[in-house]
C-alpha cells in the first residue's frame, strides 16, 4: 500500500488532537489528522465546557501552572479562531465560584485553597473565600443552604462543540489534511520514521502524536510509549432555556449562551459503561436546586453521560518516546481548559522535537510503568 507522506500524523480528532494538529499546522508542518469519529468514546461531545483553574493542581503545582497558563492563553485562542473561521466559541472568563453547602464543605474548601496558594510559591494564586451574604450580591437567587464559596479570577467557560468545530475548520483552512472514519489498525515505528494504516490508507511521517483519548492505552506500546489511562464516567443534565441569571460559572452549574443550564458533574468508576443512573442524576439535580432554588422550576430537556480520560493520579500525561524519538503522546481529561496550552505551547514543542523540561513531571515514568523506551 502506497503511503501518503506528511510532516506529522496526529491520531485522534477530539479536542486534544484537534488543538495539537492545528498548532502543528500553524508551525508550518504538513499535518494529517486521523479521526475515528463518533464511534469512539469521545469525551469532546460530552464536555461540560469549563475553562477551569481553581480546582486543579492540589499537590501538583506544575499542573496548577500549566492550567493557569492555558487559561491565560484562551483569549488569544478564541480571538484567533474567530478571525480565521468566524466562529464565536462563547468564551467568557468572568471568574468562577465553587459553592459550599455546609460549614464542613466551606472549611475543607478554605484549607484546599490555602494549600494551593502555598504550593504556588512565587507564581501566586489569587482567590477569595466568600460567605453567603457577599455571594448573594454576585449570584442572584442563591439558596439558603449555601454557606459560602471559593472564587478565583482565572475561570470561565466556552462552548466545547463550537470549539471542536472551529479547531477542525481552522486546521483544514490552514492546509491540514483531515481524514474521518480513520481508525488506526496498524502502526510501525523507527526513530523519526513512522507509518500507520487507517481508513484503508497508509500514512508516513517523522512525527506522530497519539491524542486518541482512551484509545491511547492500546496505541502507545506500538510507539515505545505508555498511556495508563482509564475511563471515568460523568453525567450532565441540561435544562430548558431561561433568562440570563448566572453572571459566572459554578463548578457544577453553568448557563450557556443560549440560556440553558448545564448541571453536573459526577465521577463514577464504572469502566466503559455509558448508561445513566437515576440516583446520580437525582443527586446532581438536588445539589443544583439547593444552590439555586429557582432551578427547580425549570424542565430538564436533555441528559447524557461521557467518559473522562483519567490517568492514575488524575493529571495529564505528556511524553516523547526514548526508543522512537518523534513519537509523542498527549492524554488529559481537560480538553477545553488545556486547548490554549495544547495549540500554543505543546504543539511548538512537538514541532521542535523536544518537550520543555517543565513538562517532565507529566511523563508516564511517574507511575513506574516500564515503557518500551
Tab-separated table of C-alpha atoms in Angstrom:
chain	number	residue	atom	x	y	z
A	1	UNK	CA	0.000	0.000	0.000
A	2	UNK	CA	1.438	3.376	-1.024
A	3	UNK	CA	1.977	5.851	1.827
A	4	UNK	CA	0.864	9.469	1.922
A	5	UNK	CA	3.729	11.443	3.451
A	6	UNK	CA	3.379	14.296	5.932
A	7	UNK	CA	5.485	16.160	8.456
A	8	UNK	CA	3.273	14.984	11.314
A	9	UNK	CA	0.495	12.489	11.983
A	10	UNK	CA	-1.985	13.234	14.776
A	11	UNK	CA	-4.149	10.315	15.861
A	12	UNK	CA	-7.398	11.443	17.470
A	13	UNK	CA	-9.821	14.093	16.225
A	14	UNK	CA	-11.248	15.253	19.560
A	15	UNK	CA	-10.380	18.472	21.346
A	16	UNK	CA	-6.863	17.394	22.329
A	17	UNK	CA	-5.901	16.074	18.901
A	18	UNK	CA	-7.560	18.925	17.003
A	19	UNK	CA	-5.812	21.581	19.099
A	20	UNK	CA	-2.413	19.940	18.635
A	21	UNK	CA	-2.962	19.325	14.922
A	22	UNK	CA	-3.936	22.941	14.343
A	23	UNK	CA	-0.952	24.063	16.396
A	24	UNK	CA	1.394	21.949	14.284
A	25	UNK	CA	-0.119	23.262	11.057
A	26	UNK	CA	0.337	26.799	12.401
A	27	UNK	CA	4.021	25.941	12.831
A	28	UNK	CA	4.254	25.197	9.108
A	29	UNK	CA	4.204	21.399	9.386
A	30	UNK	CA	2.125	19.489	6.854
A	31	UNK	CA	-0.120	17.581	9.255
A	32	UNK	CA	-2.718	14.865	8.855
A	33	UNK	CA	-5.416	14.432	11.494
A	34	UNK	CA	-6.844	10.903	11.716
A	35	UNK	CA	-10.276	10.891	13.317
A	36	UNK	CA	-12.028	7.661	14.237
A	37	UNK	CA	-15.233	9.650	14.644
A	38	UNK	CA	-18.208	9.401	16.957
A	39	UNK	CA	-17.920	5.638	17.223
A	40	UNK	CA	-15.049	6.376	19.633
A	41	UNK	CA	-15.558	7.147	23.332
A	42	UNK	CA	-15.184	10.821	22.529
A	43	UNK	CA	-15.034	12.956	25.649
A	44	UNK	CA	-15.336	16.102	23.492
A	45	UNK	CA	-19.006	15.531	22.731
A	46	UNK	CA	-19.909	15.264	26.430
A	47	UNK	CA	-17.667	18.017	27.787
A	48	UNK	CA	-19.119	20.385	30.385
A	49	UNK	CA	-17.319	23.359	28.834
A	50	UNK	CA	-15.475	24.923	31.750
A	51	UNK	CA	-12.182	26.773	31.402
A	52	UNK	CA	-11.269	25.973	34.979
A	53	UNK	CA	-8.257	26.616	37.182
A	54	UNK	CA	-9.238	26.773	40.833
A	55	UNK	CA	-9.815	23.089	41.494
A	56	UNK	CA	-6.734	21.771	39.715
A	57	UNK	CA	-3.228	21.137	40.902
A	58	UNK	CA	-3.541	20.369	44.606
A	59	UNK	CA	-0.265	18.661	45.499
A	60	UNK	CA	0.957	19.200	41.929
A	61	UNK	CA	1.904	22.862	41.448
A	62	UNK	CA	3.279	22.076	37.985
A	63	UNK	CA	-0.264	21.181	36.910
A	64	UNK	CA	-1.618	24.341	38.504
A	65	UNK	CA	0.904	26.400	36.482
A	66	UNK	CA	0.121	24.550	33.240
A	67	UNK	CA	-3.617	25.015	33.743
A	68	UNK	CA	-3.299	28.707	34.577
A	69	UNK	CA	-1.035	29.277	31.595
A	70	UNK	CA	-3.588	27.649	29.330
A	71	UNK	CA	-6.461	29.667	30.779
A	72	UNK	CA	-4.380	32.789	30.175
A	73	UNK	CA	-3.865	31.760	26.542
A	74	UNK	CA	-7.611	31.293	25.974
A	75	UNK	CA	-8.486	34.887	24.953
A	76	UNK	CA	-5.845	34.737	22.223
A	77	UNK	CA	-7.029	31.301	21.133
A	78	UNK	CA	-10.666	32.429	20.895
A	79	UNK	CA	-9.726	35.618	19.040
A	80	UNK	CA	-7.569	33.777	16.511
A	81	UNK	CA	-10.205	31.123	15.853
A	82	UNK	CA	-12.825	33.842	15.395
A	83	UNK	CA	-10.568	35.695	12.949
A	84	UNK	CA	-9.738	32.577	10.956
A	85	UNK	CA	-13.154	30.898	10.931
A	86	UNK	CA	-15.709	33.488	12.001
A	87	UNK	CA	-16.766	31.154	14.823
A	88	UNK	CA	-17.917	32.502	18.165
A	89	UNK	CA	-16.955	29.777	20.629
A	90	UNK	CA	-18.675	31.511	23.511
A	91	UNK	CA	-15.683	32.268	25.692
A	92	UNK	CA	-16.430	34.186	28.892
A	93	UNK	CA	-13.874	34.451	31.692
A	94	UNK	CA	-15.515	36.495	34.443
A	95	UNK	CA	-14.036	34.289	37.160
A	96	UNK	CA	-15.778	31.348	38.769
A	97	UNK	CA	-17.020	30.037	42.085
A	98	UNK	CA	-17.173	26.710	43.860
A	99	UNK	CA	-20.232	26.628	46.119
A	100	UNK	CA	-20.221	25.009	49.571
A	101	UNK	CA	-23.456	23.621	51.009
A	102	UNK	CA	-22.305	23.137	54.595
A	103	UNK	CA	-19.851	24.600	57.069
A	104	UNK	CA	-17.721	21.448	56.747
A	105	UNK	CA	-17.547	21.890	52.971
A	106	UNK	CA	-16.574	25.542	53.432
A	107	UNK	CA	-13.785	24.740	55.880
A	108	UNK	CA	-12.435	21.958	53.652
A	109	UNK	CA	-12.527	24.255	50.650
A	110	UNK	CA	-10.728	27.031	52.510
A	111	UNK	CA	-7.982	24.612	53.541
A	112	UNK	CA	-7.620	23.371	49.970
A	113	UNK	CA	-7.340	26.856	48.512
A	114	UNK	CA	-4.823	27.949	51.156
A	115	UNK	CA	-2.674	24.925	50.361
A	116	UNK	CA	-2.833	25.665	46.635
A	117	UNK	CA	-1.666	29.222	47.274
A	118	UNK	CA	1.216	27.961	49.404
A	119	UNK	CA	2.205	25.434	46.740
A	120	UNK	CA	2.088	28.118	44.021
A	121	UNK	CA	5.024	29.894	45.653
A	122	UNK	CA	6.257	32.945	43.773
A	123	UNK	CA	3.744	32.305	40.988
A	124	UNK	CA	0.973	33.315	43.377
A	125	UNK	CA	-2.593	32.095	43.425
A	126	UNK	CA	-5.350	34.695	43.600
A	127	UNK	CA	-8.524	33.570	45.364
A	128	UNK	CA	-11.063	34.648	47.950
A	129	UNK	CA	-13.268	32.705	50.315
A	130	UNK	CA	-16.684	34.370	50.277
A	131	UNK	CA	-19.506	33.997	52.761
A	132	UNK	CA	-23.120	33.673	51.623
A	133	UNK	CA	-24.057	37.308	52.307
A	134	UNK	CA	-21.412	38.591	49.909
A	135	UNK	CA	-22.170	35.849	47.383
A	136	UNK	CA	-25.816	36.853	47.149
A	137	UNK	CA	-24.763	40.182	45.676
A	138	UNK	CA	-22.844	38.288	42.975
A	139	UNK	CA	-25.218	35.408	42.223
A	140	UNK	CA	-28.959	36.176	42.048
A	141	UNK	CA	-31.294	33.659	43.622
A	142	UNK	CA	-28.671	31.894	45.722
A	143	UNK	CA	-30.256	29.358	48.063
A	144	UNK	CA	-30.213	29.471	51.875
A	145	UNK	CA	-28.296	26.184	52.003
A	146	UNK	CA	-25.195	27.852	50.540
A	147	UNK	CA	-22.727	28.710	53.312
A	148	UNK	CA	-20.049	30.255	51.101
A	149	UNK	CA	-17.733	29.650	48.173
A	150	UNK	CA	-14.248	29.975	46.807
A	151	UNK	CA	-13.695	32.445	43.952
A	152	UNK	CA	-10.811	32.870	41.537
A	153	UNK	CA	-10.453	35.352	38.667
A	154	UNK	CA	-8.972	32.821	36.237
A	155	UNK	CA	-12.049	30.758	35.497
A	156	UNK	CA	-14.647	30.836	32.751
A	157	UNK	CA	-16.437	28.695	30.198
A	158	UNK	CA	-16.924	28.162	26.463
A	159	UNK	CA	-18.960	26.049	24.061
A	160	UNK	CA	-16.994	22.799	23.586
A	161	UNK	CA	-18.751	21.708	20.390
A	162	UNK	CA	-18.189	25.086	18.751
A	163	UNK	CA	-14.573	24.924	19.874
A	164	UNK	CA	-14.131	21.490	18.306
A	165	UNK	CA	-15.729	22.646	15.046
A	166	UNK	CA	-13.600	25.804	14.959
A	167	UNK	CA	-10.369	23.868	15.555
A	168	UNK	CA	-11.205	21.440	12.742
A	169	UNK	CA	-12.127	24.253	10.386
A	170	UNK	CA	-9.046	26.333	11.208
A	171	UNK	CA	-6.860	23.263	10.735
A	172	UNK	CA	-8.280	22.463	7.300
A	173	UNK	CA	-8.273	26.095	6.146
A	174	UNK	CA	-4.601	26.307	7.146
A	175	UNK	CA	-3.868	23.412	4.776
A	176	UNK	CA	-4.184	20.470	7.151
A	177	UNK	CA	-5.458	17.102	5.932
A	178	UNK	CA	-8.445	15.834	7.896
A	179	UNK	CA	-9.307	12.158	7.437
A	180	UNK	CA	-12.592	10.992	9.051
A	181	UNK	CA	-13.607	7.423	9.874
A	182	UNK	CA	-9.929	6.582	10.172
A	183	UNK	CA	-9.385	4.124	12.998
A	184	UNK	CA	-5.721	3.157	13.218
A	185	UNK	CA	-5.338	-0.568	12.630
A	186	UNK	CA	-1.560	-0.820	12.316
A	187	UNK	CA	1.477	1.153	13.418
A	188	UNK	CA	5.165	0.888	12.575
A	189	UNK	CA	7.866	2.822	14.386
A	190	UNK	CA	11.505	3.734	13.964
A	191	UNK	CA	13.253	6.884	15.200
A	192	UNK	CA	11.702	9.823	13.339
A	193	UNK	CA	10.093	7.400	10.901
A	194	UNK	CA	6.509	6.320	11.493
A	195	UNK	CA	3.788	4.703	9.441
A	196	UNK	CA	0.177	3.975	10.328
A	197	UNK	CA	-2.673	2.307	8.491
A	198	UNK	CA	-6.114	3.840	8.919
A	199	UNK	CA	-9.303	4.007	6.877
A	200	UNK	CA	-7.836	1.817	4.138
A	201	UNK	CA	-4.878	4.165	3.629
A	202	UNK	CA	-1.305	4.368	4.844
A	203	UNK	CA	0.328	7.487	6.266
A	204	UNK	CA	4.007	8.192	6.957
A	205	UNK	CA	5.746	10.993	8.841
A	206	UNK	CA	8.789	11.724	11.018
A	207	UNK	CA	6.447	12.726	13.873
A	208	UNK	CA	3.395	11.023	15.298
A	209	UNK	CA	1.198	12.306	18.114
A	210	UNK	CA	-1.136	9.987	19.986
A	211	UNK	CA	-4.148	12.032	21.100
A	212	UNK	CA	-6.804	9.337	20.891
A	213	UNK	CA	-8.060	9.625	24.464
A	214	UNK	CA	-8.840	6.231	25.952
A	215	UNK	CA	-7.588	4.658	22.725
A	216	UNK	CA	-4.054	5.730	23.626
A	217	UNK	CA	-3.766	2.869	26.123
A	218	UNK	CA	-3.720	0.400	23.231
A	219	UNK	CA	-1.818	2.565	20.739
A	220	UNK	CA	1.020	3.750	22.975
A	221	UNK	CA	3.052	0.491	23.152
A	222	UNK	CA	3.262	0.415	19.350
A	223	UNK	CA	5.365	3.570	19.522
A	224	UNK	CA	7.504	2.892	22.593
A	225	UNK	CA	5.183	4.816	24.907
A	226	UNK	CA	2.873	4.138	27.833
A	227	UNK	CA	-0.570	5.633	28.410
A	228	UNK	CA	-2.073	4.089	31.562
A	229	UNK	CA	-5.434	5.806	31.229
A	230	UNK	CA	-8.840	4.613	32.373
A	231	UNK	CA	-12.431	5.794	31.806
A	232	UNK	CA	-14.294	7.772	34.444
A	233	UNK	CA	-17.964	8.442	33.797
A	234	UNK	CA	-19.534	11.849	34.241
A	235	UNK	CA	-23.218	12.721	33.816
A	236	UNK	CA	-24.738	16.029	32.729
A	237	UNK	CA	-28.298	17.386	32.850
A	238	UNK	CA	-29.483	20.276	30.652
A	239	UNK	CA	-32.483	22.473	31.400
A	240	UNK	CA	-34.763	24.420	29.137
A	241	UNK	CA	-33.684	27.956	28.279
A	242	UNK	CA	-34.057	30.597	30.975
A	243	UNK	CA	-33.382	34.304	31.383
A	244	UNK	CA	-29.704	35.134	31.862
A	245	UNK	CA	-29.293	34.810	35.620
A	246	UNK	CA	-25.823	33.365	36.204
A	247	UNK	CA	-23.130	36.002	35.607
A	248	UNK	CA	-20.344	33.479	36.102
A	249	UNK	CA	-19.978	29.706	36.054
A	250	UNK	CA	-20.077	27.488	39.112
A	251	UNK	CA	-18.077	24.258	39.291
A	252	UNK	CA	-21.212	22.193	38.656
A	253	UNK	CA	-23.580	24.706	37.041
A	254	UNK	CA	-23.123	26.958	34.049
A	255	UNK	CA	-25.507	28.895	31.833
A	256	UNK	CA	-24.877	28.649	28.109
A	257	UNK	CA	-25.073	31.468	25.565
A	258	UNK	CA	-28.482	30.150	24.555
A	259	UNK	CA	-29.802	30.333	28.122
A	260	UNK	CA	-29.984	26.659	29.045
A	261	UNK	CA	-28.330	25.492	32.248
A	262	UNK	CA	-25.852	22.617	32.315
A	263	UNK	CA	-25.792	20.717	35.596
A	264	UNK	CA	-23.100	18.217	36.583
A	265	UNK	CA	-20.954	16.502	37.434
A	266	UNK	CA	-20.340	13.002	38.658
A	267	UNK	CA	-17.167	10.941	38.992
A	268	UNK	CA	-18.047	7.283	38.582
A	269	UNK	CA	-15.607	4.389	38.285
A	270	UNK	CA	-17.711	2.076	36.107
A	271	UNK	CA	-15.369	1.184	33.264
A	272	UNK	CA	-16.733	1.800	29.786
A	273	UNK	CA	-20.383	1.781	30.899
A	274	UNK	CA	-22.130	4.824	29.368
A	275	UNK	CA	-25.533	4.160	30.906
A	276	UNK	CA	-27.082	6.868	33.052
A	277	UNK	CA	-28.085	6.194	36.640
A	278	UNK	CA	-31.222	7.897	38.016
A	279	UNK	CA	-29.760	8.122	41.523
A	280	UNK	CA	-26.747	10.059	40.218
A	281	UNK	CA	-28.988	12.340	38.183
A	282	UNK	CA	-31.138	12.967	41.261
A	283	UNK	CA	-28.085	13.969	43.298
A	284	UNK	CA	-26.903	16.362	40.581
A	285	UNK	CA	-30.372	17.959	40.473
A	286	UNK	CA	-30.654	18.057	44.277
A	287	UNK	CA	-27.413	19.998	44.749
A	288	UNK	CA	-28.297	22.346	41.891
A	289	UNK	CA	-31.666	23.205	43.475
A	290	UNK	CA	-30.082	23.667	46.905
A	291	UNK	CA	-27.636	26.075	45.286
A	292	UNK	CA	-30.286	27.979	43.303
A	293	UNK	CA	-33.887	27.069	44.218
A	294	UNK	CA	-35.226	28.716	41.055
A	295	UNK	CA	-33.615	25.925	39.036
A	296	UNK	CA	-36.309	23.628	40.443
A	297	UNK	CA	-38.888	25.393	38.266
A	298	UNK	CA	-37.066	24.514	35.026
A	299	UNK	CA	-37.662	21.434	32.918
A	300	UNK	CA	-34.817	19.029	32.180
A	301	UNK	CA	-34.730	18.638	28.396
A	302	UNK	CA	-31.563	16.603	27.812
A	303	UNK	CA	-29.168	14.390	29.721
A	304	UNK	CA	-26.085	12.419	28.793
A	305	UNK	CA	-23.025	10.691	30.100
A	306	UNK	CA	-19.467	10.640	28.779
A	307	UNK	CA	-16.134	9.131	29.738
A	308	UNK	CA	-13.221	11.189	31.000
A	309	UNK	CA	-9.672	10.157	30.153
A	310	UNK	CA	-8.065	9.650	33.550
A	311	UNK	CA	-4.503	8.792	34.497
A	312	UNK	CA	-3.980	7.037	37.849
A	313	UNK	CA	-3.302	10.381	39.570
A	314	UNK	CA	-5.798	12.389	37.503
A	315	UNK	CA	-3.120	14.547	35.859
A	316	UNK	CA	-2.229	14.802	32.156
A	317	UNK	CA	0.386	12.560	30.566
A	318	UNK	CA	2.765	14.128	28.022
A	319	UNK	CA	5.667	12.062	26.717
A	320	UNK	CA	8.116	11.524	23.904
A	321	UNK	CA	9.360	8.014	23.265
A	322	UNK	CA	13.034	7.486	24.123
A	323	UNK	CA	13.141	4.400	21.918
A	324	UNK	CA	11.434	6.073	18.958
A	325	UNK	CA	12.086	9.820	19.131
A	326	UNK	CA	9.442	11.754	17.249
A	327	UNK	CA	6.587	9.773	18.820
A	328	UNK	CA	4.598	11.781	21.364
A	329	UNK	CA	1.522	11.160	23.460
A	330	UNK	CA	-0.948	13.631	24.988
A	331	UNK	CA	-3.573	12.466	27.464
A	332	UNK	CA	-5.835	14.581	29.673
A	333	UNK	CA	-9.399	14.996	30.905
A	334	UNK	CA	-9.419	18.788	30.450
A	335	UNK	CA	-9.539	19.219	26.699
A	336	UNK	CA	-11.351	22.570	26.917
A	337	UNK	CA	-9.247	24.158	29.656
A	338	UNK	CA	-5.980	22.963	28.116
A	339	UNK	CA	-6.818	23.799	24.490
A	340	UNK	CA	-4.802	27.021	24.693
A	341	UNK	CA	-1.716	25.237	26.001
A	342	UNK	CA	-2.032	22.381	23.515
A	343	UNK	CA	-2.305	24.655	20.477
A	344	UNK	CA	0.111	27.423	21.502
A	345	UNK	CA	2.679	25.674	23.724
A	346	UNK	CA	2.681	21.896	23.309
A	347	UNK	CA	2.423	21.878	19.504
A	348	UNK	CA	5.532	24.094	19.066
A	349	UNK	CA	7.460	21.745	21.367
A	350	UNK	CA	6.448	18.775	19.233
A	351	UNK	CA	7.367	20.673	16.080
A	352	UNK	CA	10.806	21.419	17.564
A	353	UNK	CA	11.256	17.773	18.511
A	354	UNK	CA	11.524	18.060	22.309
A	355	UNK	CA	9.211	18.645	25.239
A	356	UNK	CA	10.119	21.503	27.548
A	357	UNK	CA	11.753	20.306	30.814
A	358	UNK	CA	8.815	21.923	32.634
A	359	UNK	CA	6.688	19.005	31.358
A	360	UNK	CA	8.943	16.351	32.881
A	361	UNK	CA	6.572	15.790	35.860
A	362	UNK	CA	3.839	14.823	33.367
A	363	UNK	CA	5.649	11.836	31.827
A	364	UNK	CA	4.290	8.328	32.310
A	365	UNK	CA	7.523	7.417	34.082
A	366	UNK	CA	5.999	8.858	37.258
A	367	UNK	CA	3.900	5.694	37.545
A	368	UNK	CA	6.955	3.420	37.353
A	369	UNK	CA	5.438	1.900	34.241
A	370	UNK	CA	8.149	0.231	32.180
A	371	UNK	CA	7.599	1.798	28.778
A	372	UNK	CA	9.403	0.342	25.775
A	373	UNK	CA	11.865	3.214	25.868
